[in-house]
Amino acid sequence: MTDPDYYSNVLEAAEYIRSQVTDIPDVCLVLGSGLGPLTDRVSSISTIPYEKIPHFPRTTVAGHEGMLLVAKLSGRLTFIMKGRFHYYEGYSTKDATFYVRVMASLGVKTLVMTNAAGGINEKMKPSELMVITDHIGLFCDSPLRGANLDEFGPRFPDQTQVYDVSLRNKIIEAAEELQIPLHQGVYVYTRGPQYETPAEIRALKTLGGDAVGMSTVAEAIAASHSGMKVLAVSCITNYAAGISGQPLSHDEVMQNANASSKNSIALMEKFFSKL
Ligand code: HPA
């Protein structure tokens, strides 16, 4: 069963953030691999380490710091989450989406996420970007399991349009203006932390996946359940297992995430200027 304290913990965390921030943004950007340096380009108005926020989980992955910023990004007041929580770290999907509920409680209406993903569709090459049109979350423990949080949304939420079309059109427009190639495709979630086998990737390709990764889906489900608009962009950091014949490594993932960092940051800045 759901922890009966979950909702009150969410409210407590939101209350703490409210006490630390004068103006509450209505958009939240979650920085995945490669986007960390974006925070060097904004002057933050508030910086709150995750450990100060009541009930917030801690990040455990190298390269994922635990810091919530309030900053202006291209003139738009934004919560920036530097570091997120993954199921493979040992968190439940409810823990991993705790921050999404906190953001919803603070009145955030738009959740923008970035992540690293392996390219299943051969068009998706390392260091290129893909905006997520839909996901396959069949392997994801639902963050909505247990007693429904009626304060946020219904027991059986529709998932026909988890990713908002108008936000997607805005980022496509931004990419065109910057002449940054931006694919569109379906993101498949796997639990990790091991990468997939070639046979798994062939199966995921048959299911209709274009890229594969270990984050984002639970958060998108919780956000859509909370009535938020969702946009998510994957940085393709490697060919998925078996596609190039080369073994996968976290080093390669980080290298390609960093190689595309300039484009991902420019794209986000342009997109935010249109919000
Ligand atoms: N599989 C799963 N997660 C990933 C990958 C991958 O190939 N690349 C980056 N994150």
mmCIF file of C-alpha atoms and ligand atoms in Angstrom:
data_model
loop_
_atom_site.group_PDB
_atom_site.id
_atom_site.type_symbol
_atom_site.label_atom_id
_atom_site.label_comp_id
_atom_site.label_asym_id
_atom_site.label_seq_id
_atom_site.Cartn_x
_atom_site.Cartn_y
_atom_site.Cartn_z
ATOM 1 C CA MET A 1 0.000 0.000 0.000
ATOM 2 C CA THR A 2 0.970 3.565 -0.446
ATOM 3 C CA ASP A 3 2.740 5.218 2.407
ATOM 4 C CA PRO A 4 -0.125 7.159 4.030
ATOM 5 C CA ASP A 5 2.342 9.952 4.709
ATOM 6 C CA TYR A 6 3.301 10.367 1.049
ATOM 7 C CA TYR A 7 0.929 13.217 0.338
ATOM 8 C CA SER A 8 1.725 15.057 3.563
ATOM 9 C CA ASN A 9 5.440 14.607 2.812
ATOM 10 C CA VAL A 10 4.891 16.146 -0.617
ATOM 11 C CA LEU A 11 3.147 19.120 0.952
ATOM 12 C CA GLU A 12 5.888 19.521 3.546
ATOM 13 C CA ALA A 13 8.594 19.531 0.868
ATOM 14 C CA ALA A 14 6.599 22.036 -1.197
ATOM 15 C CA GLU A 15 6.110 24.228 1.843
ATOM 16 C CA TYR A 16 9.838 24.249 2.542
ATOM 17 C CA ILE A 17 10.632 25.261 -1.040
ATOM 18 C CA ARG A 18 7.979 27.970 -0.880
ATOM 19 C CA SER A 19 9.661 29.337 2.238
ATOM 20 C CA GLN A 20 12.976 29.595 0.364
ATOM 21 C CA VAL A 21 11.769 31.110 -2.896
ATOM 22 C CA THR A 22 10.154 34.490 -3.448
ATOM 23 C CA ASP A 23 8.707 33.955 -6.924
ATOM 24 C CA ILE A 24 7.546 30.426 -7.714
ATOM 25 C CA PRO A 25 8.181 29.404 -11.339
ATOM 26 C CA ASP A 26 5.491 27.533 -13.263
ATOM 27 C CA VAL A 27 7.949 25.440 -15.248
ATOM 28 C CA CYS A 28 10.538 22.885 -14.175
ATOM 29 C CA LEU A 29 13.510 21.710 -16.231
ATOM 30 C CA VAL A 30 15.186 18.443 -15.270
ATOM 31 C CA LEU A 31 18.761 18.221 -16.431
ATOM 32 C CA GLY A 32 19.875 14.839 -17.726
ATOM 33 C CA SER A 33 23.393 13.828 -18.734
ATOM 34 C CA GLY A 34 25.216 16.519 -20.687
ATOM 35 C CA LEU A 35 22.992 19.403 -19.634
ATOM 36 C CA GLY A 36 24.661 20.062 -16.299
ATOM 37 C CA PRO A 37 26.797 22.924 -17.721
ATOM 38 C CA LEU A 38 23.574 24.820 -18.516
ATOM 39 C CA THR A 39 23.574 25.930 -14.910
ATOM 40 C CA ASP A 40 26.855 27.812 -15.487
ATOM 41 C CA ARG A 41 25.019 29.976 -17.997
ATOM 42 C CA VAL A 42 22.224 31.149 -15.731
ATOM 43 C CA SER A 43 22.442 33.243 -12.627
ATOM 44 C CA SER A 44 20.464 31.445 -10.015
ATOM 45 C CA ILE A 45 18.121 33.347 -7.763
ATOM 46 C CA SER A 46 17.857 30.524 -5.224
ATOM 47 C CA THR A 47 19.845 27.331 -4.782
ATOM 48 C CA ILE A 48 18.472 24.601 -2.555
ATOM 49 C CA PRO A 49 20.489 21.398 -1.989
ATOM 50 C CA TYR A 50 18.210 18.369 -2.113
ATOM 51 C CA GLU A 51 19.296 17.309 1.358
ATOM 52 C CA LYS A 52 17.742 20.470 2.791
ATOM 53 C CA ILE A 53 14.319 19.652 1.334
ATOM 54 C CA PRO A 54 12.255 17.491 3.706
ATOM 55 C CA HIS A 55 11.698 13.934 2.393
ATOM 56 C CA PHE A 56 13.574 14.563 -0.854
ATOM 57 C CA PRO A 57 15.616 11.542 -1.931
ATOM 58 C CA ARG A 58 19.376 11.870 -2.431
ATOM 59 C CA THR A 59 21.044 11.360 -5.795
ATOM 60 C CA THR A 60 23.611 8.577 -5.880
ATOM 61 C CA VAL A 61 24.893 8.652 -9.485
ATOM 62 C CA ALA A 62 28.156 10.367 -10.424
ATOM 63 C CA GLY A 63 27.380 13.291 -12.713
ATOM 64 C CA HIS A 64 23.948 13.785 -11.122
ATOM 65 C CA GLU A 65 24.259 16.459 -8.484
ATOM 66 C CA GLY A 66 21.454 17.103 -6.065
ATOM 67 C CA MET A 67 20.487 20.737 -6.375
ATOM 68 C CA LEU A 68 17.283 22.610 -7.027
ATOM 69 C CA LEU A 69 17.767 26.038 -8.567
ATOM 70 C CA VAL A 70 15.429 28.861 -9.327
ATOM 71 C CA ALA A 71 16.849 30.805 -12.234
ATOM 72 C CA LYS A 72 15.901 32.769 -15.285
ATOM 73 C CA LEU A 73 16.501 30.738 -18.398
ATOM 74 C CA SER A 74 16.171 32.898 -21.512
ATOM 75 C CA GLY A 75 14.178 35.316 -19.389
ATOM 76 C CA ARG A 76 11.791 32.651 -18.117
ATOM 77 C CA LEU A 77 11.687 31.967 -14.379
ATOM 78 C CA THR A 78 12.349 28.241 -14.030
ATOM 79 C CA PHE A 79 12.959 25.548 -11.463
ATOM 80 C CA ILE A 80 16.054 23.668 -12.565
ATOM 81 C CA MET A 81 16.590 20.210 -11.130
ATOM 82 C CA LYS A 82 20.254 19.326 -11.223
ATOM 83 C CA GLY A 83 20.132 15.622 -10.544
ATOM 84 C CA ARG A 84 17.231 13.193 -10.574
ATOM 85 C CA PHE A 85 16.319 9.847 -9.047
ATOM 86 C CA HIS A 86 16.285 6.509 -10.803
ATOM 87 C CA TYR A 87 14.678 3.177 -10.057
ATOM 88 C CA TYR A 88 18.047 1.467 -10.628
ATOM 89 C CA GLU A 89 19.519 3.406 -7.702
ATOM 90 C CA GLY A 90 17.159 1.467 -5.469
ATOM 91 C CA TYR A 91 14.357 4.011 -5.352
ATOM 92 C CA SER A 92 10.788 3.040 -6.000
ATOM 93 C CA THR A 93 9.114 4.882 -8.852
ATOM 94 C CA LYS A 94 7.097 6.667 -6.153
ATOM 95 C CA ASP A 95 10.349 8.008 -4.645
ATOM 96 C CA ALA A 96 11.699 8.855 -8.089
ATOM 97 C CA THR A 97 8.587 10.909 -8.846
ATOM 98 C CA PHE A 98 8.279 12.547 -5.441
ATOM 99 C CA TYR A 99 9.758 15.744 -6.868
ATOM 100 C CA VAL A 100 7.167 15.765 -9.661
ATOM 101 C CA ARG A 101 4.376 15.812 -7.080
ATOM 102 C CA VAL A 102 6.185 18.527 -5.156
ATOM 103 C CA MET A 103 6.430 20.606 -8.337
ATOM 104 C CA ALA A 104 2.740 20.027 -9.067
ATOM 105 C CA SER A 105 1.882 21.137 -5.527
ATOM 106 C CA LEU A 106 3.884 24.313 -6.068
ATOM 107 C CA GLY A 107 1.771 25.099 -9.118
ATOM 108 C CA VAL A 108 4.252 24.038 -11.782
ATOM 109 C CA LYS A 109 2.338 23.408 -14.997
ATOM 110 C CA THR A 110 5.103 22.310 -17.359
ATOM 111 C CA LEU A 111 7.759 19.643 -16.861
ATOM 112 C CA VAL A 112 10.671 19.591 -19.299
ATOM 113 C CA MET A 113 13.025 16.629 -19.029
ATOM 114 C CA THR A 114 16.221 15.643 -20.749
ATOM 115 C CA ASN A 115 17.900 12.274 -20.625
ATOM 116 C CA ALA A 116 20.531 10.051 -22.186
ATOM 117 C CA ALA A 117 19.350 7.189 -24.352
ATOM 118 C CA GLY A 118 20.636 4.474 -26.642
ATOM 119 C CA GLY A 119 19.558 4.680 -30.284
ATOM 120 C CA ILE A 120 17.483 1.673 -31.384
ATOM 121 C CA ASN A 121 16.301 3.181 -34.662
ATOM 122 C CA GLU A 122 19.401 3.365 -36.827
ATOM 123 C CA LYS A 123 18.534 6.947 -37.750
ATOM 124 C CA MET A 124 19.272 7.949 -34.136
ATOM 125 C CA LYS A 125 23.027 8.378 -34.064
ATOM 126 C CA PRO A 126 25.266 9.080 -31.080
ATOM 127 C CA SER A 127 25.301 12.724 -29.994
ATOM 128 C CA GLU A 128 22.063 13.495 -31.885
ATOM 129 C CA LEU A 129 18.881 14.616 -30.154
ATOM 130 C CA MET A 130 15.383 13.145 -30.203
ATOM 131 C CA VAL A 131 12.199 14.709 -28.904
ATOM 132 C CA ILE A 132 9.983 12.071 -27.335
ATOM 133 C CA THR A 133 6.580 11.682 -28.989
ATOM 134 C CA ASP A 134 5.403 8.789 -26.832
ATOM 135 C CA HIS A 135 6.834 6.094 -24.599
ATOM 136 C CA ILE A 136 6.709 2.386 -23.899
ATOM 137 C CA GLY A 137 6.611 2.000 -20.153
ATOM 138 C CA LEU A 138 5.534 -1.623 -19.897
ATOM 139 C CA PHE A 139 8.605 -2.455 -17.824
ATOM 140 C CA CYS A 140 8.140 0.472 -15.485
ATOM 141 C CA ASP A 141 6.552 -0.051 -12.081
ATOM 142 C CA SER A 142 3.731 2.475 -12.117
ATOM 143 C CA PRO A 143 4.337 5.436 -9.823
ATOM 144 C CA LEU A 144 0.534 5.516 -9.489
ATOM 145 C CA ARG A 145 0.337 2.062 -7.909
ATOM 146 C CA GLY A 146 -1.404 1.928 -4.541
ATOM 147 C CA ALA A 147 -4.049 4.264 -3.198
ATOM 148 C CA ASN A 148 -4.751 6.954 -5.768
ATOM 149 C CA LEU A 149 -3.645 10.480 -4.945
ATOM 150 C CA ASP A 150 -7.030 12.018 -5.748
ATOM 151 C CA GLU A 151 -5.631 15.486 -5.031
ATOM 152 C CA PHE A 152 -3.599 15.171 -8.234
ATOM 153 C CA GLY A 153 -5.585 13.090 -10.685
ATOM 154 C CA PRO A 154 -7.892 10.165 -11.408
ATOM 155 C CA ARG A 155 -7.374 6.470 -10.618
ATOM 156 C CA PHE A 156 -7.186 5.422 -14.278
ATOM 157 C CA PRO A 157 -5.628 8.337 -16.149
ATOM 158 C CA ASP A 158 -5.704 8.517 -19.913
ATOM 159 C CA GLN A 159 -2.261 8.270 -21.532
ATOM 160 C CA THR A 160 -3.186 9.073 -25.114
ATOM 161 C CA GLN A 161 -1.115 12.224 -25.105
ATOM 162 C CA VAL A 162 1.471 12.178 -22.329
ATOM 163 C CA TYR A 163 3.822 14.466 -24.263
ATOM 164 C CA ASP A 164 2.356 17.818 -25.161
ATOM 165 C CA VAL A 165 2.107 18.564 -28.871
ATOM 166 C CA SER A 166 2.347 22.340 -28.646
ATOM 167 C CA LEU A 167 5.530 22.139 -26.564
ATOM 168 C CA ARG A 168 6.939 19.637 -29.016
ATOM 169 C CA ASN A 169 6.144 21.931 -31.928
ATOM 170 C CA LYS A 170 7.926 24.760 -30.130
ATOM 171 C CA ILE A 171 11.104 22.759 -29.697
ATOM 172 C CA ILE A 172 10.970 21.540 -33.300
ATOM 173 C CA GLU A 173 10.705 25.179 -34.374
ATOM 174 C CA ALA A 174 13.644 26.072 -32.095
ATOM 175 C CA ALA A 175 15.732 23.261 -33.599
ATOM 176 C CA GLU A 176 14.921 24.429 -37.128
ATOM 177 C CA GLU A 177 15.933 27.983 -36.311
ATOM 178 C CA LEU A 178 19.221 26.773 -34.860
ATOM 179 C CA GLN A 179 19.684 24.180 -37.615
ATOM 180 C CA ILE A 180 20.160 21.480 -35.022
ATOM 181 C CA PRO A 181 18.923 18.093 -36.243
ATOM 182 C CA LEU A 182 16.121 16.912 -33.951
ATOM 183 C CA HIS A 183 14.584 13.475 -34.412
ATOM 184 C CA GLN A 184 11.175 12.513 -33.122
ATOM 185 C CA GLY A 185 10.510 9.099 -31.683
ATOM 186 C CA VAL A 186 9.295 6.645 -29.098
ATOM 187 C CA TYR A 187 11.333 6.194 -25.915
ATOM 188 C CA VAL A 188 11.365 2.782 -24.291
ATOM 189 C CA TYR A 189 12.025 2.493 -20.591
ATOM 190 C CA THR A 190 14.183 -0.254 -19.146
ATOM 191 C CA ARG A 191 14.888 -0.605 -15.449
ATOM 192 C CA GLY A 192 18.661 -0.972 -15.650
ATOM 193 C CA PRO A 193 21.248 -0.478 -14.364
ATOM 194 C CA GLN A 194 22.598 -3.077 -16.781
ATOM 195 C CA TYR A 195 22.358 -2.088 -20.423
ATOM 196 C CA GLU A 196 20.153 -4.237 -22.607
ATOM 197 C CA THR A 197 21.191 -7.364 -24.469
ATOM 198 C CA PRO A 198 21.105 -7.345 -28.290
ATOM 199 C CA ALA A 199 18.108 -9.723 -28.151
ATOM 200 C CA GLU A 200 16.275 -7.294 -25.871
ATOM 201 C CA ILE A 201 17.010 -4.438 -28.251
ATOM 202 C CA ARG A 202 15.672 -6.450 -31.210
ATOM 203 C CA ALA A 203 12.525 -7.108 -29.155
ATOM 204 C CA LEU A 204 12.172 -3.426 -28.221
ATOM 205 C CA LYS A 205 12.600 -2.449 -31.855
ATOM 206 C CA THR A 206 9.799 -4.834 -32.819
ATOM 207 C CA LEU A 207 7.648 -3.223 -30.125
ATOM 208 C CA GLY A 208 8.124 0.159 -31.782
ATOM 209 C CA GLY A 209 10.891 1.797 -29.758
ATOM 210 C CA ASP A 210 13.299 4.306 -31.294
ATOM 211 C CA ALA A 211 15.495 4.939 -28.250
ATOM 212 C CA VAL A 212 15.982 3.270 -24.879
ATOM 213 C CA GLY A 213 16.810 4.643 -21.454
ATOM 214 C CA MET A 214 16.448 4.215 -17.714
ATOM 215 C CA SER A 215 14.586 7.349 -16.642
ATOM 216 C CA THR A 216 11.823 9.793 -17.609
ATOM 217 C CA VAL A 217 8.832 7.452 -18.020
ATOM 218 C CA ALA A 218 7.764 7.223 -14.370
ATOM 219 C CA GLU A 219 8.181 11.004 -14.111
ATOM 220 C CA ALA A 220 6.137 11.591 -17.264
ATOM 221 C CA ILE A 221 3.371 9.338 -15.892
ATOM 222 C CA ALA A 222 3.279 11.171 -12.543
ATOM 223 C CA ALA A 223 3.397 14.554 -14.277
ATOM 224 C CA SER A 224 0.600 13.725 -16.688
ATOM 225 C CA HIS A 225 -1.440 12.334 -13.781
ATOM 226 C CA SER A 226 -0.901 15.683 -12.053
ATOM 227 C CA GLY A 227 -2.219 17.496 -15.141
ATOM 228 C CA MET A 228 1.175 18.863 -16.163
ATOM 229 C CA LYS A 229 2.293 19.384 -19.731
ATOM 230 C CA VAL A 230 5.356 17.278 -20.481
ATOM 231 C CA LEU A 231 8.209 17.693 -22.918
ATOM 232 C CA ALA A 232 11.177 15.334 -23.005
ATOM 233 C CA VAL A 233 14.295 15.278 -25.126
ATOM 234 C CA SER A 234 16.747 12.394 -25.358
ATOM 235 C CA CYS A 235 20.363 12.810 -26.160
ATOM 236 C CA ILE A 236 21.342 9.699 -28.091
ATOM 237 C CA THR A 237 24.588 8.753 -26.422
ATOM 238 C CA ASN A 238 25.276 5.407 -28.073
ATOM 239 C CA TYR A 239 23.912 2.840 -30.479
ATOM 240 C CA ALA A 240 21.752 0.466 -28.444
ATOM 241 C CA ALA A 241 23.242 -2.960 -27.727
ATOM 242 C CA GLY A 242 23.997 -5.096 -30.749
ATOM 243 C CA ILE A 243 23.509 -2.323 -33.296
ATOM 244 C CA SER A 244 27.132 -1.342 -33.795
ATOM 245 C CA GLY A 245 28.553 -4.584 -32.461
ATOM 246 C CA GLN A 246 30.650 -2.633 -29.932
ATOM 247 C CA PRO A 247 30.189 -3.093 -26.191
ATOM 248 C CA LEU A 248 28.427 -0.237 -24.364
ATOM 249 C CA SER A 249 30.042 1.745 -21.603
ATOM 250 C CA HIS A 250 29.036 4.515 -19.240
ATOM 251 C CA ASP A 251 32.169 6.387 -20.406
ATOM 252 C CA GLU A 252 30.913 6.395 -23.992
ATOM 253 C CA VAL A 253 27.506 7.545 -22.779
ATOM 254 C CA MET A 254 29.038 10.430 -20.824
ATOM 255 C CA GLN A 255 31.421 11.372 -23.662
ATOM 256 C CA ASN A 256 28.622 11.624 -26.216
ATOM 257 C CA ALA A 257 26.337 13.384 -23.761
ATOM 258 C CA ASN A 258 29.094 15.949 -23.278
ATOM 259 C CA ALA A 259 29.768 16.132 -27.027
ATOM 260 C CA SER A 260 26.157 17.115 -27.655
ATOM 261 C CA SER A 261 26.026 19.404 -24.662
ATOM 262 C CA LYS A 262 26.477 22.560 -26.751
ATOM 263 C CA ASN A 263 23.539 21.670 -28.994
ATOM 264 C CA SER A 264 21.296 20.499 -26.149
ATOM 265 C CA ILE A 265 21.922 23.677 -24.189
ATOM 266 C CA ALA A 266 21.405 25.961 -27.195
ATOM 267 C CA LEU A 267 18.205 24.102 -28.021
ATOM 268 C CA MET A 268 16.840 24.401 -24.481
ATOM 269 C CA GLU A 269 17.695 28.089 -24.332
ATOM 270 C CA LYS A 270 15.940 28.734 -27.640
ATOM 271 C CA PHE A 271 12.942 26.661 -26.561
ATOM 272 C CA PHE A 272 12.656 28.543 -23.266
ATOM 273 C CA SER A 273 12.722 31.842 -25.128
ATOM 274 C CA LYS A 274 9.527 30.665 -26.840
ATOM 275 C CA LEU A 275 7.715 29.555 -23.697
HETATM 276 N N1 HPA B 1 20.266 1.763 -22.707
HETATM 277 C C1 HPA B 1 19.665 2.199 -21.584
HETATM 278 N N2 HPA B 1 19.903 3.389 -21.051
HETATM 279 C C2 HPA B 1 20.782 4.189 -21.671
HETATM 280 C C3 HPA B 1 21.451 3.803 -22.840
HETATM 281 C C4 HPA B 1 21.183 2.523 -23.387
HETATM 282 O O1 HPA B 1 21.722 2.095 -24.423
HETATM 283 N N3 HPA B 1 22.258 4.833 -23.198
HETATM 284 C C5 HPA B 1 22.075 5.810 -22.268
HETATM 285 N N4 HPA B 1 21.178 5.425 -21.341
#
